[in-house]
Amino acid sequence: MGYFGSAMRDRGLAQRTAFAELSEAQRAGNVRSRLRAAAWYLLVADAALLECNAAKDHIETAKSAGPDYVRELFDVAVAAASNTWPHKCPGLMSTEDLQALALQLGDPARKFFVLETKVMGLLSANRFNDAIEVRAAQLNYVIAPFQRGYCMVDIVQATLRADPRSARLNALLESASHELRDSEFAALRANLDAMMFRSKLSAGDLSGALQAMAAALPAVRSGMLGAHDSAFTLISFARALDRAHRYSEALALLEESRRFDAPAKTISGFRSRVTLEILTNVGTAKAFALGLREVQQLNGLLADRSEFGPQPTRVYKLAISKFFERFGRHEAALAALKDANQAAEEVQRLAGETARIELQEKLNVAAKDKENTQLKAEAELQAERQRGWVVAFGIALLGGALAAVALGMAVRRGRRLASVSAELAQRNGELEQRSASRIRLLAAACHDLRQPAHALGMLAELGDDARRDPSRFGAWLQSVRRSTASLSDMLDALMDLGRLDNGQYTPHTGPVSLAELLHEVTLHFGGLAQRKGLTLHVTPAEGEVVSDRHLLRRIVFNLVSNAIKYTDTGHVRVSLERGSHTVLLNVQDSGPGIPPDKLEEVFRDHVRLNPTKAAEGLGIGLSIVRRAAELLGHPLSLVSPPGQGTTATLQLPLAADGAARLVAQAAARADAPQGCVIGLLEDDADVREATAALLRRWGYTVYAAADAAALKNSLDPTRPPLSLLLSDLHLGSLNGLDELTQLRGALRAPTLPALLVTGDMDAAVAIQAARARVYVAHKPLAPGRLAEVVQDLVRAASHAEPQAAAQGVT
């Protein structure tokens, strides 16, 4: 915790101190001291300078030190996973392994750092919206003010990367600024000022961006953001000055950024590119001479293909081409432009190469399997014929007395051979048909994969133009995201189809939570349905079914995705019908339906009944659904009256006593401390009564009402004071956060623990709750999880100073 806080005050100072302590600990030879110093260094060092092998060596040292070093192992592994994400190092500990270590240590506060590693993994995959949701959940585990400020600043940064023109950005910036206004954590404030600068610049507000730059510049110049980030930010400031035609100041800032030079070649390349852009605009003879040095340095850097792939090569070569064109060196400009175009073609080629190789390998394997099967069948047939002739010859030697018997046996054997030959012919026909089907699928897949790959290539070519025109940048970025997501979804579907088709997938069945599965459906498809103007209804559920989690998730996701894709207006509904031993999962839509003669055809590979949807996938979603359902033994049916929508039904076996076990576990975890009292705010009478009954079953005293005023009036002043407040976010026309604040004020208990339960995933809600010191849990919330959260909050409150004297009813 101390390591983390020091970086929030002054990251540059923390980096220098951590490096010195690590060097001293390595000389001293004490394992524990060395591991603790290594954890600090890995956590605060510039990510671009860290090496995967060094991080893995520290982790292996902690593992080999034994069970007394679990804390050091956790700290080193978390720091490595959090700060080496740009390198995508293999062999580091997974989030699940870190969570197991945190539970072993028995410290709930470590959950914050476990979630930190998850966020970094999502950011490295450019899944910014998912990262924002995890950051919002991380706010529930903060125990120090700087942690809350850090999360809020990072939510701003992720939002800025996801959509620089987001309507929520200004509100998030204002909330984070308010949180850090009087904070001692200067590096966090400087980082927020730098993001304010980027926000203004992305919105085309150059004047506002320069004002934000002026506010951030002293802290950045001091190096408190760390060497890498300080240099990067100064270079970004120089680009803004270039736009304002303040070339001398821009070049001075670029020169100043060299003070923070580090072995990271990416910073050197970025600085040379910006310098070249500025000198291109200056256009003097001296600028040309200086620019030639930058061209030479850029070409030297680009020779290192391990650091600079085709995308940065394309961008840097375009800058070189424009520089030479500006000064009339057209031959050199043309050569650089050719290099840029070659790099763009390489970007496009790489986008489709992986998919092509994987598909070709699958076809090669299928062809080899077919060849082996045919050879084996031919060998068996030849052996059978040889045995037949030997037996026939032996019978002939027995004499005429056995001739009739021999003839009968020969006839029977001939029939057997004919039967085997017919079976082999049938199998060969099936294999040929299957091979032809795979070839057709490959051809169609290559065609469909070429579309998003081609789009990415064209978008890459237009990227520089979009950067220069802020009004087009947001649309360009969204187009890149759509093409990337489309390519990723197609490759995932092809991989699943290949594994199912070749019998290479071995199901791992076990209990699968229906609540978690349907919650994932809501998170994944809620926004998609809303953008298309559809209503997505997902029925909350409890209990468990027996299945393979990955395949069941793929089945349900494909069914819901298909329903949304082919429904233009109305709704998509996911519901459950529970029986004594099974549950029926229904996915129903209000689309146009499927003709009766096409109900079987939709389950075949690469079939699309609506040609206008052809660009939205490979046409193998339902093919995967059927194969997976058959492999798992889950009966699947499809009902589609013309014009009345389609309903897909999947029958799943219920886990034995799954729901009862969940409630029993929740009750065991709750084990309420004696005398604890909970105030419940819920406007829905049925939900209020059910929640209150559940809490009372766990041993709590409960006061329940629809709003703060009614709850305050229901309190008995002669009974123990409230230990916890629990509220829904939407209480009719009232806001749950406002009602909690009002109730705390009426009870004169501003620090009374409070829990907000909501299905709203908006990060702004989590930030408002964090400012009000209210914990957040998201619906659907299983009883076990509710019991765990309530117990943690009540126990935390029981260790704090009692507020009984303050909780008089006023």
mmCIF file of C-alpha atoms in Angstrom, residues 283-479:
data_model
loop_
_atom_site.group_PDB
_atom_site.id
_atom_site.type_symbol
_atom_site.label_atom_id
_atom_site.label_comp_id
_atom_site.label_asym_id
_atom_site.label_seq_id
_atom_site.Cartn_x
_atom_site.Cartn_y
_atom_site.Cartn_z
ATOM 1 C CA GLY A 283 9.763 25.255 -43.927
ATOM 2 C CA THR A 284 13.135 27.065 -43.661
ATOM 3 C CA ALA A 285 16.543 25.896 -44.879
ATOM 4 C CA LYS A 286 17.642 25.411 -41.266
ATOM 5 C CA ALA A 287 14.492 23.382 -40.605
ATOM 6 C CA PHE A 288 15.372 21.154 -43.560
ATOM 7 C CA ALA A 289 18.885 20.527 -42.224
ATOM 8 C CA LEU A 290 17.523 19.679 -38.769
ATOM 9 C CA GLY A 291 14.845 17.510 -40.313
ATOM 10 C CA LEU A 292 17.377 15.396 -42.175
ATOM 11 C CA ARG A 293 18.863 14.369 -38.813
ATOM 12 C CA GLU A 294 15.431 13.334 -37.576
ATOM 13 C CA VAL A 295 14.801 11.353 -40.788
ATOM 14 C CA GLN A 296 18.088 9.540 -40.267
ATOM 15 C CA GLN A 297 17.196 8.745 -36.653
ATOM 16 C CA LEU A 298 13.706 7.513 -37.600
ATOM 17 C CA ASN A 299 15.069 5.223 -40.299
ATOM 18 C CA GLY A 300 17.570 3.820 -37.807
ATOM 19 C CA LEU A 301 14.818 3.137 -35.261
ATOM 20 C CA LEU A 302 12.536 1.516 -37.836
ATOM 21 C CA ALA A 303 15.262 -0.996 -38.633
ATOM 22 C CA ASP A 304 14.427 -2.655 -35.297
ATOM 23 C CA ARG A 305 11.340 -4.680 -36.294
ATOM 24 C CA SER A 306 10.951 -6.046 -32.749
ATOM 25 C CA GLU A 307 10.035 -2.546 -31.497
ATOM 26 C CA PHE A 308 8.369 -1.042 -34.571
ATOM 27 C CA GLY A 309 5.833 -3.103 -36.487
ATOM 28 C CA PRO A 310 4.158 -2.198 -39.785
ATOM 29 C CA GLN A 311 1.656 0.270 -38.240
ATOM 30 C CA PRO A 312 4.212 2.698 -36.683
ATOM 31 C CA THR A 313 6.388 2.205 -39.784
ATOM 32 C CA ARG A 314 3.499 3.405 -41.959
ATOM 33 C CA VAL A 315 2.890 6.476 -39.766
ATOM 34 C CA TYR A 316 6.573 7.462 -39.548
ATOM 35 C CA LYS A 317 7.200 6.935 -43.268
ATOM 36 C CA LEU A 318 4.210 9.152 -44.101
ATOM 37 C CA ALA A 319 5.699 11.899 -41.909
ATOM 38 C CA ILE A 320 9.050 11.523 -43.741
ATOM 39 C CA SER A 321 7.274 11.649 -47.132
ATOM 40 C CA LYS A 322 5.439 14.860 -46.243
ATOM 41 C CA PHE A 323 8.690 16.404 -44.981
ATOM 42 C CA PHE A 324 10.516 15.757 -48.274
ATOM 43 C CA GLU A 325 7.495 16.859 -50.302
ATOM 44 C CA ARG A 326 7.399 20.163 -48.390
ATOM 45 C CA PHE A 327 10.982 20.896 -49.388
ATOM 46 C CA GLY A 328 10.622 19.790 -53.029
ATOM 47 C CA ARG A 329 12.557 16.522 -52.688
ATOM 48 C CA HIS A 330 9.951 14.582 -54.624
ATOM 49 C CA GLU A 331 12.040 11.515 -55.339
ATOM 50 C CA ALA A 332 12.785 10.993 -51.641
ATOM 51 C CA ALA A 333 9.136 11.731 -50.817
ATOM 52 C CA LEU A 334 7.976 9.105 -53.300
ATOM 53 C CA ALA A 335 10.377 6.492 -51.879
ATOM 54 C CA ALA A 336 9.082 7.122 -48.335
ATOM 55 C CA LEU A 337 5.492 6.995 -49.550
ATOM 56 C CA LYS A 338 6.133 3.621 -51.194
ATOM 57 C CA ASP A 339 7.545 2.334 -47.900
ATOM 58 C CA ALA A 340 4.427 3.625 -46.111
ATOM 59 C CA ASN A 341 2.136 1.889 -48.608
ATOM 60 C CA GLN A 342 4.082 -1.371 -48.229
ATOM 61 C CA ALA A 343 3.686 -1.117 -44.452
ATOM 62 C CA ALA A 344 -0.072 -0.501 -44.894
ATOM 63 C CA GLU A 345 -0.319 -3.617 -47.061
ATOM 64 C CA GLU A 346 1.553 -5.545 -44.370
ATOM 65 C CA VAL A 347 -0.947 -4.336 -41.750
ATOM 66 C CA GLN A 348 -3.788 -5.626 -43.904
ATOM 67 C CA ARG A 349 -1.995 -8.881 -44.668
ATOM 68 C CA LEU A 350 -1.285 -9.630 -41.009
ATOM 69 C CA ALA A 351 -4.932 -9.003 -40.151
ATOM 70 C CA GLY A 352 -6.028 -11.947 -42.300
ATOM 71 C CA GLU A 353 -2.916 -14.144 -42.207
ATOM 72 C CA THR A 354 -3.616 -15.722 -38.840
ATOM 73 C CA ALA A 355 -7.145 -16.715 -39.833
ATOM 74 C CA ARG A 356 -5.947 -18.134 -43.164
ATOM 75 C CA ILE A 357 -3.189 -20.223 -41.547
ATOM 76 C CA GLU A 358 -5.513 -21.656 -38.904
ATOM 77 C CA LEU A 359 -8.137 -22.594 -41.477
ATOM 78 C CA GLN A 360 -5.543 -24.148 -43.793
ATOM 79 C CA GLU A 361 -4.144 -26.223 -40.934
ATOM 80 C CA LYS A 362 -7.614 -27.519 -40.126
ATOM 81 C CA LEU A 363 -8.221 -28.468 -43.737
ATOM 82 C CA ASN A 364 -4.832 -30.209 -43.925
ATOM 83 C CA VAL A 365 -5.662 -32.215 -40.818
ATOM 84 C CA ALA A 366 -9.087 -33.145 -42.237
ATOM 85 C CA ALA A 367 -7.545 -34.228 -45.538
ATOM 86 C CA LYS A 368 -4.903 -36.299 -43.736
ATOM 87 C CA ASP A 369 -7.576 -37.955 -41.600
ATOM 88 C CA LYS A 370 -9.515 -38.818 -44.748
ATOM 89 C CA GLU A 371 -6.431 -40.278 -46.431
ATOM 90 C CA ASN A 372 -5.552 -42.363 -43.364
ATOM 91 C CA THR A 373 -9.109 -43.664 -43.110
ATOM 92 C CA GLN A 374 -9.127 -44.712 -46.754
ATOM 93 C CA LEU A 375 -5.738 -46.472 -46.491
ATOM 94 C CA LYS A 376 -6.842 -48.332 -43.394
ATOM 95 C CA ALA A 377 -10.096 -49.410 -45.031
ATOM 96 C CA GLU A 378 -8.278 -50.614 -48.162
ATOM 97 C CA ALA A 379 -5.804 -52.614 -46.046
ATOM 98 C CA GLU A 380 -8.642 -54.247 -44.105
ATOM 99 C CA LEU A 381 -10.437 -55.094 -47.344
ATOM 100 C CA GLN A 382 -7.298 -56.672 -48.881
ATOM 101 C CA ALA A 383 -6.648 -58.706 -45.753
ATOM 102 C CA GLU A 384 -10.249 -59.885 -45.746
ATOM 103 C CA ARG A 385 -9.931 -60.997 -49.379
ATOM 104 C CA GLN A 386 -6.705 -62.878 -48.680
ATOM 105 C CA ARG A 387 -8.294 -64.697 -45.755
ATOM 106 C CA GLY A 388 -11.232 -65.604 -47.985
ATOM 107 C CA TRP A 389 -9.013 -67.162 -50.648
ATOM 108 C CA VAL A 390 -7.017 -69.167 -48.096
ATOM 109 C CA VAL A 391 -10.156 -70.556 -46.542
ATOM 110 C CA ALA A 392 -11.641 -71.335 -49.978
ATOM 111 C CA PHE A 393 -8.496 -73.176 -51.034
ATOM 112 C CA GLY A 394 -8.514 -75.264 -47.866
ATOM 113 C CA ILE A 395 -12.120 -76.213 -48.343
ATOM 114 C CA ALA A 396 -11.400 -77.282 -51.938
ATOM 115 C CA LEU A 397 -8.776 -79.735 -50.644
ATOM 116 C CA LEU A 398 -11.322 -81.472 -48.440
ATOM 117 C CA GLY A 399 -12.874 -83.032 -51.494
ATOM 118 C CA GLY A 400 -16.110 -83.121 -53.240
ATOM 119 C CA ALA A 401 -17.940 -84.121 -50.044
ATOM 120 C CA LEU A 402 -17.532 -80.601 -48.685
ATOM 121 C CA ALA A 403 -18.085 -78.772 -51.984
ATOM 122 C CA ALA A 404 -21.635 -77.732 -51.137
ATOM 123 C CA VAL A 405 -20.530 -76.409 -47.746
ATOM 124 C CA ALA A 406 -17.618 -74.528 -49.329
ATOM 125 C CA LEU A 407 -19.911 -73.001 -51.913
ATOM 126 C CA GLY A 408 -22.311 -71.797 -49.233
ATOM 127 C CA MET A 409 -19.517 -70.240 -47.189
ATOM 128 C CA ALA A 410 -18.062 -68.561 -50.279
ATOM 129 C CA VAL A 411 -21.442 -67.062 -51.060
ATOM 130 C CA ARG A 412 -21.826 -65.750 -47.507
ATOM 131 C CA ARG A 413 -18.268 -64.386 -47.558
ATOM 132 C CA GLY A 414 -18.922 -62.697 -50.888
ATOM 133 C CA ARG A 415 -21.944 -61.036 -49.383
ATOM 134 C CA ARG A 416 -19.863 -59.849 -46.417
ATOM 135 C CA LEU A 417 -17.246 -58.444 -48.751
ATOM 136 C CA ALA A 418 -19.936 -56.680 -50.752
ATOM 137 C CA SER A 419 -21.360 -55.237 -47.550
ATOM 138 C CA VAL A 420 -17.936 -54.008 -46.415
ATOM 139 C CA SER A 421 -17.270 -52.493 -49.835
ATOM 140 C CA ALA A 422 -20.625 -50.706 -49.789
ATOM 141 C CA GLU A 423 -19.967 -49.371 -46.279
ATOM 142 C CA LEU A 424 -16.521 -48.135 -47.322
ATOM 143 C CA ALA A 425 -17.991 -46.458 -50.379
ATOM 144 C CA GLN A 426 -20.594 -44.754 -48.201
ATOM 145 C CA ARG A 427 -17.946 -43.556 -45.759
ATOM 146 C CA ASN A 428 -15.745 -42.284 -48.574
ATOM 147 C CA GLY A 429 -18.725 -40.417 -49.958
ATOM 148 C CA GLU A 430 -19.402 -38.847 -46.565
ATOM 149 C CA LEU A 431 -15.761 -37.841 -46.223
ATOM 150 C CA GLU A 432 -15.739 -36.318 -49.688
ATOM 151 C CA GLN A 433 -18.965 -34.450 -48.949
ATOM 152 C CA ARG A 434 -17.538 -33.220 -45.645
ATOM 153 C CA SER A 435 -14.300 -32.155 -47.328
ATOM 154 C CA ALA A 436 -16.244 -30.312 -50.017
ATOM 155 C CA SER A 437 -18.309 -28.616 -47.322
ATOM 156 C CA ARG A 438 -15.136 -27.521 -45.509
ATOM 157 C CA ILE A 439 -13.655 -26.200 -48.750
ATOM 158 C CA ARG A 440 -16.827 -24.211 -49.441
ATOM 159 C CA LEU A 441 -16.774 -22.898 -45.874
ATOM 160 C CA LEU A 442 -13.103 -21.957 -46.225
ATOM 161 C CA ALA A 443 -13.786 -20.089 -49.454
ATOM 162 C CA ALA A 444 -16.741 -18.268 -47.915
ATOM 163 C CA ALA A 445 -14.820 -17.557 -44.694
ATOM 164 C CA CYS A 446 -11.805 -16.187 -46.579
ATOM 165 C CA HIS A 447 -14.171 -13.923 -48.518
ATOM 166 C CA ASP A 448 -15.926 -12.711 -45.364
ATOM 167 C CA LEU A 449 -12.686 -12.307 -43.381
ATOM 168 C CA ARG A 450 -11.242 -10.283 -46.229
ATOM 169 C CA GLN A 451 -13.962 -7.637 -45.770
ATOM 170 C CA PRO A 452 -13.044 -6.438 -42.204
ATOM 171 C CA ALA A 453 -9.343 -6.934 -42.972
ATOM 172 C CA HIS A 454 -9.682 -4.759 -46.073
ATOM 173 C CA ALA A 455 -11.639 -2.187 -44.052
ATOM 174 C CA LEU A 456 -8.866 -2.058 -41.438
ATOM 175 C CA GLY A 457 -6.298 -1.469 -44.174
ATOM 176 C CA MET A 458 -8.290 1.387 -45.638
ATOM 177 C CA LEU A 459 -8.927 2.874 -42.192
ATOM 178 C CA ALA A 460 -5.221 2.663 -41.394
ATOM 179 C CA GLU A 461 -4.518 4.696 -44.542
ATOM 180 C CA LEU A 462 -7.085 7.315 -43.445
ATOM 181 C CA GLY A 463 -5.886 7.456 -39.827
ATOM 182 C CA ASP A 464 -3.535 10.395 -40.326
ATOM 183 C CA ASP A 465 -6.266 12.426 -42.049
ATOM 184 C CA ALA A 466 -8.694 11.649 -39.218
ATOM 185 C CA ARG A 467 -6.107 12.751 -36.649
ATOM 186 C CA ARG A 468 -5.755 16.115 -38.379
ATOM 187 C CA ASP A 469 -9.534 16.603 -38.519
ATOM 188 C CA PRO A 470 -10.985 16.155 -34.979
ATOM 189 C CA SER A 471 -14.530 16.181 -36.354
ATOM 190 C CA ARG A 472 -13.802 12.891 -38.194
ATOM 191 C CA PHE A 473 -11.672 11.178 -35.551
ATOM 192 C CA GLY A 474 -14.542 9.772 -33.451
ATOM 193 C CA ALA A 475 -16.254 8.188 -36.472
ATOM 194 C CA TRP A 476 -12.917 6.797 -37.703
ATOM 195 C CA LEU A 477 -12.174 5.255 -34.303
ATOM 196 C CA GLN A 478 -15.618 3.651 -34.101
ATOM 197 C CA SER A 479 -15.109 2.156 -37.587
#
